[in-house]
Amino acid sequence: MNCIFCEIAGRRSDASIVYEGDRVMAFMDIRPWTSGHLLVVPTRHATGLADLDPADGAAVFAVGQRIATALRNGPMRTEGVNLFLADGVAAGQEVFHVHLHVVPRTAGDGFGLRGVPSSPSRIALDQTAGVIRSSLT
Ligand code: AMP
Ligand code: ZN
């Protein structure tokens, strides 16, 4: 298997590392959306959410949260932070090793998710909630 993030986690490929622990690693994104944009990955390979060990997922989020705090408290101007994870091609995933984007934000930085909100009725929301609820395992 040829996985760039496994190569980075195994120190066989270059990365600008921010954090390294047993379960998790964080390094700078090579094509940052904003200055300071970085990725948090589980060191153990998982292609997507379906095969991600929930303990690894929890560790990824905890490190993302910690780095978000560091960004807000550190010298780089950070007025907000977006956490973003793409799971699957349709969601925009391009590297198939789970990763959490940590994106420092400042007003007017030009970054944003495109989306057009709709206005479903409560009945429609309840129906959708029921469908999803019945799929929970
Ligand atoms: P996604 O679309 O969520 O799969 O995002 C993949 C991200 O990985 C992109 O933002 C890329 O710029 C980033 N990326 C790809 N290769 C590397 C690499 N070798 N080192 C750091 N970031 C990378
Ligand atoms: Zn991998």
mmCIF file with all atom_site columns, C-alpha atoms and ligand atoms in Angstrom:
data_model
loop_
_atom_site.group_PDB
_atom_site.id
_atom_site.type_symbol
_atom_site.label_atom_id
_atom_site.label_alt_id
_atom_site.label_comp_id
_atom_site.label_asym_id
_atom_site.label_entity_id
_atom_site.label_seq_id
_atom_site.pdbx_PDB_ins_code
_atom_site.Cartn_x
_atom_site.Cartn_y
_atom_site.Cartn_z
_atom_site.occupancy
_atom_site.B_iso_or_equiv
_atom_site.pdbx_formal_charge
_atom_site.auth_seq_id
_atom_site.auth_comp_id
_atom_site.auth_asym_id
_atom_site.auth_atom_id
_atom_site.pdbx_PDB_model_num
ATOM   1   C  CA  . MET A 1 1   ? 0.000   0.000  0.000  1.00 0.00 ? 1   MET A CA  1
ATOM   2   C  CA  . ASN A 1 2   ? 1.355   3.394  -0.980 1.00 0.00 ? 2   ASN A CA  1
ATOM   3   C  CA  . CYS A 1 3   ? 0.022   5.913  1.539  1.00 0.00 ? 3   CYS A CA  1
ATOM   4   C  CA  . ILE A 1 4   ? 1.738   9.291  1.845  1.00 0.00 ? 4   ILE A CA  1
ATOM   5   C  CA  . PHE A 1 5   ? 0.513   9.875  5.402  1.00 0.00 ? 5   PHE A CA  1
ATOM   6   C  CA  . CYS A 1 6   ? 1.776   6.431  6.493  1.00 0.00 ? 6   CYS A CA  1
ATOM   7   C  CA  . GLU A 1 7   ? 5.105   7.393  4.921  1.00 0.00 ? 7   GLU A CA  1
ATOM   8   C  CA  . ILE A 1 8   ? 5.102   10.624 6.942  1.00 0.00 ? 8   ILE A CA  1
ATOM   9   C  CA  . ALA A 1 9   ? 4.022   8.848  10.144 1.00 0.00 ? 9   ALA A CA  1
ATOM   10  C  CA  . GLY A 1 10  ? 6.845   6.322  9.573  1.00 0.00 ? 10  GLY A CA  1
ATOM   11  C  CA  . ARG A 1 11  ? 9.321   9.204  9.045  1.00 0.00 ? 11  ARG A CA  1
ATOM   12  C  CA  . ARG A 1 12  ? 10.104  7.952  5.536  1.00 0.00 ? 12  ARG A CA  1
ATOM   13  C  CA  . SER A 1 13  ? 8.759   11.113 3.928  1.00 0.00 ? 13  SER A CA  1
ATOM   14  C  CA  . ASP A 1 14  ? 9.333   14.776 4.741  1.00 0.00 ? 14  ASP A CA  1
ATOM   15  C  CA  . ALA A 1 15  ? 6.882   16.739 6.828  1.00 0.00 ? 15  ALA A CA  1
ATOM   16  C  CA  . SER A 1 16  ? 6.923   19.812 9.035  1.00 0.00 ? 16  SER A CA  1
ATOM   17  C  CA  . ILE A 1 17  ? 5.875   18.138 12.251 1.00 0.00 ? 17  ILE A CA  1
ATOM   18  C  CA  . VAL A 1 18  ? 3.917   19.985 14.925 1.00 0.00 ? 18  VAL A CA  1
ATOM   19  C  CA  . TYR A 1 19  ? 3.042   17.068 17.206 1.00 0.00 ? 19  TYR A CA  1
ATOM   20  C  CA  . GLU A 1 20  ? 4.033   13.432 17.483 1.00 0.00 ? 20  GLU A CA  1
ATOM   21  C  CA  . GLY A 1 21  ? 2.496   10.965 19.926 1.00 0.00 ? 21  GLY A CA  1
ATOM   22  C  CA  . ASP A 1 22  ? 1.723   7.250  20.113 1.00 0.00 ? 22  ASP A CA  1
ATOM   23  C  CA  . ARG A 1 23  ? -1.581  7.399  18.297 1.00 0.00 ? 23  ARG A CA  1
ATOM   24  C  CA  . VAL A 1 24  ? -1.487  10.719 16.514 1.00 0.00 ? 24  VAL A CA  1
ATOM   25  C  CA  . MET A 1 25  ? 0.730   12.964 14.453 1.00 0.00 ? 25  MET A CA  1
ATOM   26  C  CA  . ALA A 1 26  ? 0.188   16.540 13.259 1.00 0.00 ? 26  ALA A CA  1
ATOM   27  C  CA  . PHE A 1 27  ? 2.065   18.279 10.461 1.00 0.00 ? 27  PHE A CA  1
ATOM   28  C  CA  . MET A 1 28  ? 1.713   21.274 8.187  1.00 0.00 ? 28  MET A CA  1
ATOM   29  C  CA  . ASP A 1 29  ? -0.448  20.903 5.067  1.00 0.00 ? 29  ASP A CA  1
ATOM   30  C  CA  . ILE A 1 30  ? 1.758   21.400 1.988  1.00 0.00 ? 30  ILE A CA  1
ATOM   31  C  CA  . ARG A 1 31  ? -0.975  23.391 0.240  1.00 0.00 ? 31  ARG A CA  1
ATOM   32  C  CA  . PRO A 1 32  ? -2.420  25.470 3.092  1.00 0.00 ? 32  PRO A CA  1
ATOM   33  C  CA  . TRP A 1 33  ? -5.827  27.114 2.793  1.00 0.00 ? 33  TRP A CA  1
ATOM   34  C  CA  . THR A 1 34  ? -4.694  29.697 5.350  1.00 0.00 ? 34  THR A CA  1
ATOM   35  C  CA  . SER A 1 35  ? -1.350  30.297 7.021  1.00 0.00 ? 35  SER A CA  1
ATOM   36  C  CA  . GLY A 1 36  ? -0.951  27.667 9.743  1.00 0.00 ? 36  GLY A CA  1
ATOM   37  C  CA  . HIS A 1 37  ? -3.315  25.101 8.149  1.00 0.00 ? 37  HIS A CA  1
ATOM   38  C  CA  . LEU A 1 38  ? -2.236  21.686 9.396  1.00 0.00 ? 38  LEU A CA  1
ATOM   39  C  CA  . LEU A 1 39  ? -3.400  18.100 9.446  1.00 0.00 ? 39  LEU A CA  1
ATOM   40  C  CA  . VAL A 1 40  ? -3.883  15.733 12.390 1.00 0.00 ? 40  VAL A CA  1
ATOM   41  C  CA  . VAL A 1 41  ? -3.703  12.044 11.468 1.00 0.00 ? 41  VAL A CA  1
ATOM   42  C  CA  . PRO A 1 42  ? -3.842  8.721  13.288 1.00 0.00 ? 42  PRO A CA  1
ATOM   43  C  CA  . THR A 1 43  ? -0.427  7.039  13.059 1.00 0.00 ? 43  THR A CA  1
ATOM   44  C  CA  . ARG A 1 44  ? -2.190  3.718  12.385 1.00 0.00 ? 44  ARG A CA  1
ATOM   45  C  CA  . HIS A 1 45  ? -3.628  3.686  8.870  1.00 0.00 ? 45  HIS A CA  1
ATOM   46  C  CA  . ALA A 1 46  ? -7.375  4.066  8.431  1.00 0.00 ? 46  ALA A CA  1
ATOM   47  C  CA  . THR A 1 47  ? -8.816  4.865  5.017  1.00 0.00 ? 47  THR A CA  1
ATOM   48  C  CA  . GLY A 1 48  ? -11.920 6.605  6.301  1.00 0.00 ? 48  GLY A CA  1
ATOM   49  C  CA  . LEU A 1 49  ? -14.284 6.875  9.237  1.00 0.00 ? 49  LEU A CA  1
ATOM   50  C  CA  . ALA A 1 50  ? -15.612 3.349  8.673  1.00 0.00 ? 50  ALA A CA  1
ATOM   51  C  CA  . ASP A 1 51  ? -12.309 1.684  9.516  1.00 0.00 ? 51  ASP A CA  1
ATOM   52  C  CA  . LEU A 1 52  ? -11.032 4.257  12.023 1.00 0.00 ? 52  LEU A CA  1
ATOM   53  C  CA  . ASP A 1 53  ? -10.602 2.914  15.567 1.00 0.00 ? 53  ASP A CA  1
ATOM   54  C  CA  . PRO A 1 54  ? -12.845 5.208  17.678 1.00 0.00 ? 54  PRO A CA  1
ATOM   55  C  CA  . ALA A 1 55  ? -10.008 5.578  20.210 1.00 0.00 ? 55  ALA A CA  1
ATOM   56  C  CA  . ASP A 1 56  ? -7.751  6.846  17.411 1.00 0.00 ? 56  ASP A CA  1
ATOM   57  C  CA  . GLY A 1 57  ? -10.550 9.190  16.308 1.00 0.00 ? 57  GLY A CA  1
ATOM   58  C  CA  . ALA A 1 58  ? -10.906 10.521 19.842 1.00 0.00 ? 58  ALA A CA  1
ATOM   59  C  CA  . ALA A 1 59  ? -7.143  11.051 20.034 1.00 0.00 ? 59  ALA A CA  1
ATOM   60  C  CA  . VAL A 1 60  ? -7.136  12.870 16.678 1.00 0.00 ? 60  VAL A CA  1
ATOM   61  C  CA  . PHE A 1 61  ? -9.878  15.216 17.885 1.00 0.00 ? 61  PHE A CA  1
ATOM   62  C  CA  . ALA A 1 62  ? -8.149  15.817 21.234 1.00 0.00 ? 62  ALA A CA  1
ATOM   63  C  CA  . VAL A 1 63  ? -4.914  16.805 19.493 1.00 0.00 ? 63  VAL A CA  1
ATOM   64  C  CA  . GLY A 1 64  ? -6.844  18.989 17.038 1.00 0.00 ? 64  GLY A CA  1
ATOM   65  C  CA  . GLN A 1 65  ? -8.516  20.722 19.986 1.00 0.00 ? 65  GLN A CA  1
ATOM   66  C  CA  . ARG A 1 66  ? -5.170  21.194 21.716 1.00 0.00 ? 66  ARG A CA  1
ATOM   67  C  CA  . ILE A 1 67  ? -3.569  22.662 18.595 1.00 0.00 ? 67  ILE A CA  1
ATOM   68  C  CA  . ALA A 1 68  ? -6.562  24.971 18.066 1.00 0.00 ? 68  ALA A CA  1
ATOM   69  C  CA  . THR A 1 69  ? -5.988  26.301 21.576 1.00 0.00 ? 69  THR A CA  1
ATOM   70  C  CA  . ALA A 1 70  ? -2.275  26.730 20.839 1.00 0.00 ? 70  ALA A CA  1
ATOM   71  C  CA  . LEU A 1 71  ? -3.085  28.652 17.656 1.00 0.00 ? 71  LEU A CA  1
ATOM   72  C  CA  . ARG A 1 72  ? -5.438  30.992 19.507 1.00 0.00 ? 72  ARG A CA  1
ATOM   73  C  CA  . ASN A 1 73  ? -2.964  31.545 22.358 1.00 0.00 ? 73  ASN A CA  1
ATOM   74  C  CA  . GLY A 1 74  ? 0.204   31.724 20.245 1.00 0.00 ? 74  GLY A CA  1
ATOM   75  C  CA  . PRO A 1 75  ? 1.787   34.604 18.323 1.00 0.00 ? 75  PRO A CA  1
ATOM   76  C  CA  . MET A 1 76  ? 0.129   33.839 14.969 1.00 0.00 ? 76  MET A CA  1
ATOM   77  C  CA  . ARG A 1 77  ? -2.967  35.955 14.444 1.00 0.00 ? 77  ARG A CA  1
ATOM   78  C  CA  . THR A 1 78  ? -5.865  33.522 14.874 1.00 0.00 ? 78  THR A CA  1
ATOM   79  C  CA  . GLU A 1 79  ? -9.375  34.812 15.438 1.00 0.00 ? 79  GLU A CA  1
ATOM   80  C  CA  . GLY A 1 80  ? -11.097 31.487 14.893 1.00 0.00 ? 80  GLY A CA  1
ATOM   81  C  CA  . VAL A 1 81  ? -10.450 27.883 13.882 1.00 0.00 ? 81  VAL A CA  1
ATOM   82  C  CA  . ASN A 1 82  ? -12.246 25.471 11.573 1.00 0.00 ? 82  ASN A CA  1
ATOM   83  C  CA  . LEU A 1 83  ? -11.932 21.709 12.045 1.00 0.00 ? 83  LEU A CA  1
ATOM   84  C  CA  . PHE A 1 84  ? -12.749 19.818 8.865  1.00 0.00 ? 84  PHE A CA  1
ATOM   85  C  CA  . LEU A 1 85  ? -12.683 16.159 7.885  1.00 0.00 ? 85  LEU A CA  1
ATOM   86  C  CA  . ALA A 1 86  ? -13.526 14.845 4.415  1.00 0.00 ? 86  ALA A CA  1
ATOM   87  C  CA  . ASP A 1 87  ? -14.760 11.233 4.423  1.00 0.00 ? 87  ASP A CA  1
ATOM   88  C  CA  . GLY A 1 88  ? -15.153 9.857  0.904  1.00 0.00 ? 88  GLY A CA  1
ATOM   89  C  CA  . VAL A 1 89  ? -14.659 11.193 -2.615 1.00 0.00 ? 89  VAL A CA  1
ATOM   90  C  CA  . ALA A 1 90  ? -18.041 12.935 -2.652 1.00 0.00 ? 90  ALA A CA  1
ATOM   91  C  CA  . ALA A 1 91  ? -17.014 14.798 0.506  1.00 0.00 ? 91  ALA A CA  1
ATOM   92  C  CA  . GLY A 1 92  ? -13.789 15.987 -1.109 1.00 0.00 ? 92  GLY A CA  1
ATOM   93  C  CA  . GLN A 1 93  ? -11.390 13.424 0.332  1.00 0.00 ? 93  GLN A CA  1
ATOM   94  C  CA  . GLU A 1 94  ? -8.236  13.215 -1.761 1.00 0.00 ? 94  GLU A CA  1
ATOM   95  C  CA  . VAL A 1 95  ? -5.811  11.434 0.564  1.00 0.00 ? 95  VAL A CA  1
ATOM   96  C  CA  . PHE A 1 96  ? -7.235  8.139  1.791  1.00 0.00 ? 96  PHE A CA  1
ATOM   97  C  CA  . HIS A 1 97  ? -5.700  8.122  5.239  1.00 0.00 ? 97  HIS A CA  1
ATOM   98  C  CA  . VAL A 1 98  ? -8.024  9.820  7.737  1.00 0.00 ? 98  VAL A CA  1
ATOM   99  C  CA  . HIS A 1 99  ? -6.985  13.374 8.546  1.00 0.00 ? 99  HIS A CA  1
ATOM   100 C  CA  . LEU A 1 100 ? -8.482  16.281 10.422 1.00 0.00 ? 100 LEU A CA  1
ATOM   101 C  CA  . HIS A 1 101 ? -7.793  19.694 8.895  1.00 0.00 ? 101 HIS A CA  1
ATOM   102 C  CA  . VAL A 1 102 ? -7.087  22.394 11.476 1.00 0.00 ? 102 VAL A CA  1
ATOM   103 C  CA  . VAL A 1 103 ? -7.558  25.746 9.751  1.00 0.00 ? 103 VAL A CA  1
ATOM   104 C  CA  . PRO A 1 104 ? -6.722  28.974 11.575 1.00 0.00 ? 104 PRO A CA  1
ATOM   105 C  CA  . ARG A 1 105 ? -9.076  31.761 10.575 1.00 0.00 ? 105 ARG A CA  1
ATOM   106 C  CA  . THR A 1 106 ? -8.985  35.520 10.485 1.00 0.00 ? 106 THR A CA  1
ATOM   107 C  CA  . ALA A 1 107 ? -11.777 37.821 9.355  1.00 0.00 ? 107 ALA A CA  1
ATOM   108 C  CA  . GLY A 1 108 ? -11.720 38.221 5.574  1.00 0.00 ? 108 GLY A CA  1
ATOM   109 C  CA  . ASP A 1 109 ? -9.175  35.447 4.937  1.00 0.00 ? 109 ASP A CA  1
ATOM   110 C  CA  . GLY A 1 110 ? -11.229 34.203 1.983  1.00 0.00 ? 110 GLY A CA  1
ATOM   111 C  CA  . PHE A 1 111 ? -11.624 30.632 3.209  1.00 0.00 ? 111 PHE A CA  1
ATOM   112 C  CA  . GLY A 1 112 ? -15.125 29.206 3.455  1.00 0.00 ? 112 GLY A CA  1
ATOM   113 C  CA  . LEU A 1 113 ? -17.352 26.228 2.829  1.00 0.00 ? 113 LEU A CA  1
ATOM   114 C  CA  . ARG A 1 114 ? -19.912 26.747 0.105  1.00 0.00 ? 114 ARG A CA  1
ATOM   115 C  CA  . GLY A 1 115 ? -23.428 25.727 1.030  1.00 0.00 ? 115 GLY A CA  1
ATOM   116 C  CA  . VAL A 1 116 ? -26.966 26.919 0.431  1.00 0.00 ? 116 VAL A CA  1
ATOM   117 C  CA  . PRO A 1 117 ? -29.161 26.310 3.500  1.00 0.00 ? 117 PRO A CA  1
ATOM   118 C  CA  . SER A 1 118 ? -32.681 25.014 2.896  1.00 0.00 ? 118 SER A CA  1
ATOM   119 C  CA  . SER A 1 119 ? -35.730 25.399 5.184  1.00 0.00 ? 119 SER A CA  1
ATOM   120 C  CA  . PRO A 1 120 ? -37.318 21.975 5.751  1.00 0.00 ? 120 PRO A CA  1
ATOM   121 C  CA  . SER A 1 121 ? -40.413 21.692 7.928  1.00 0.00 ? 121 SER A CA  1
ATOM   122 C  CA  . ARG A 1 122 ? -40.234 20.191 11.439 1.00 0.00 ? 122 ARG A CA  1
ATOM   123 C  CA  . ILE A 1 123 ? -42.078 17.134 10.071 1.00 0.00 ? 123 ILE A CA  1
ATOM   124 C  CA  . ALA A 1 124 ? -39.442 16.644 7.398  1.00 0.00 ? 124 ALA A CA  1
ATOM   125 C  CA  . LEU A 1 125 ? -36.643 17.134 9.962  1.00 0.00 ? 125 LEU A CA  1
ATOM   126 C  CA  . ASP A 1 126 ? -38.294 14.603 12.300 1.00 0.00 ? 126 ASP A CA  1
ATOM   127 C  CA  . GLN A 1 127 ? -38.614 12.090 9.451  1.00 0.00 ? 127 GLN A CA  1
ATOM   128 C  CA  . THR A 1 128 ? -34.978 12.484 8.506  1.00 0.00 ? 128 THR A CA  1
ATOM   129 C  CA  . ALA A 1 129 ? -33.943 12.208 12.161 1.00 0.00 ? 129 ALA A CA  1
ATOM   130 C  CA  . GLY A 1 130 ? -35.924 8.972  12.422 1.00 0.00 ? 130 GLY A CA  1
ATOM   131 C  CA  . VAL A 1 131 ? -34.249 7.457  9.366  1.00 0.00 ? 131 VAL A CA  1
ATOM   132 C  CA  . ILE A 1 132 ? -30.783 8.284  10.698 1.00 0.00 ? 132 ILE A CA  1
ATOM   133 C  CA  . ARG A 1 133 ? -31.708 7.191  14.258 1.00 0.00 ? 133 ARG A CA  1
ATOM   134 C  CA  . SER A 1 134 ? -32.796 3.777  13.027 1.00 0.00 ? 134 SER A CA  1
ATOM   135 C  CA  . SER A 1 135 ? -29.430 3.340  11.270 1.00 0.00 ? 135 SER A CA  1
ATOM   136 C  CA  . LEU A 1 136 ? -27.432 3.928  14.459 1.00 0.00 ? 136 LEU A CA  1
ATOM   137 C  CA  . THR A 1 137 ? -25.747 0.784  15.746 1.00 0.00 ? 137 THR A CA  1
HETATM 138 P  P1  . AMP B 2 .   ? -8.430  16.047 1.651  1.00 0.00 ? 1   AMP B P1  1
HETATM 139 O  O1  . AMP B 2 .   ? -9.017  16.701 0.436  1.00 0.00 ? 1   AMP B O1  1
HETATM 140 O  O2  . AMP B 2 .   ? -9.234  16.291 2.893  1.00 0.00 ? 1   AMP B O2  1
HETATM 141 O  O3  . AMP B 2 .   ? -8.145  14.563 1.406  1.00 0.00 ? 1   AMP B O3  1
HETATM 142 O  O4  . AMP B 2 .   ? -7.059  16.794 1.910  1.00 0.00 ? 1   AMP B O4  1
HETATM 143 C  C1  . AMP B 2 .   ? -5.809  16.267 1.644  1.00 0.00 ? 1   AMP B C1  1
HETATM 144 C  C2  . AMP B 2 .   ? -4.823  17.309 2.099  1.00 0.00 ? 1   AMP B C2  1
HETATM 145 O  O5  . AMP B 2 .   ? -3.550  16.711 2.207  1.00 0.00 ? 1   AMP B O5  1
HETATM 146 C  C3  . AMP B 2 .   ? -4.681  18.498 1.136  1.00 0.00 ? 1   AMP B C3  1
HETATM 147 O  O6  . AMP B 2 .   ? -4.968  19.710 1.837  1.00 0.00 ? 1   AMP B O6  1
HETATM 148 C  C4  . AMP B 2 .   ? -3.228  18.416 0.688  1.00 0.00 ? 1   AMP B C4  1
HETATM 149 O  O7  . AMP B 2 .   ? -2.640  19.685 0.488  1.00 0.00 ? 1   AMP B O7  1
HETATM 150 C  C5  . AMP B 2 .   ? -2.593  17.651 1.825  1.00 0.00 ? 1   AMP B C5  1
HETATM 151 N  N1  . AMP B 2 .   ? -1.393  16.905 1.481  1.00 0.00 ? 1   AMP B N1  1
HETATM 152 C  C6  . AMP B 2 .   ? -1.224  16.036 0.465  1.00 0.00 ? 1   AMP B C6  1
HETATM 153 N  N2  . AMP B 2 .   ? 0.019   15.521 0.487  1.00 0.00 ? 1   AMP B N2  1
HETATM 154 C  C7  . AMP B 2 .   ? 0.653   16.061 1.558  1.00 0.00 ? 1   AMP B C7  1
HETATM 155 C  C8  . AMP B 2 .   ? 1.958   15.940 2.118  1.00 0.00 ? 1   AMP B C8  1
HETATM 156 N  N3  . AMP B 2 .   ? 2.871   15.148 1.572  1.00 0.00 ? 1   AMP B N3  1
HETATM 157 N  N4  . AMP B 2 .   ? 2.249   16.670 3.219  1.00 0.00 ? 1   AMP B N4  1
HETATM 158 C  C9  . AMP B 2 .   ? 1.341   17.493 3.769  1.00 0.00 ? 1   AMP B C9  1
HETATM 159 N  N5  . AMP B 2 .   ? 0.091   17.653 3.284  1.00 0.00 ? 1   AMP B N5  1
HETATM 160 C  C10 . AMP B 2 .   ? -0.255  16.954 2.199  1.00 0.00 ? 1   AMP B C10 1
HETATM 161 ZN ZN  . ZN  B 3 .   ? -1.908  5.548  5.630  1.00 0.00 ? 2   ZN  B ZN  1
#
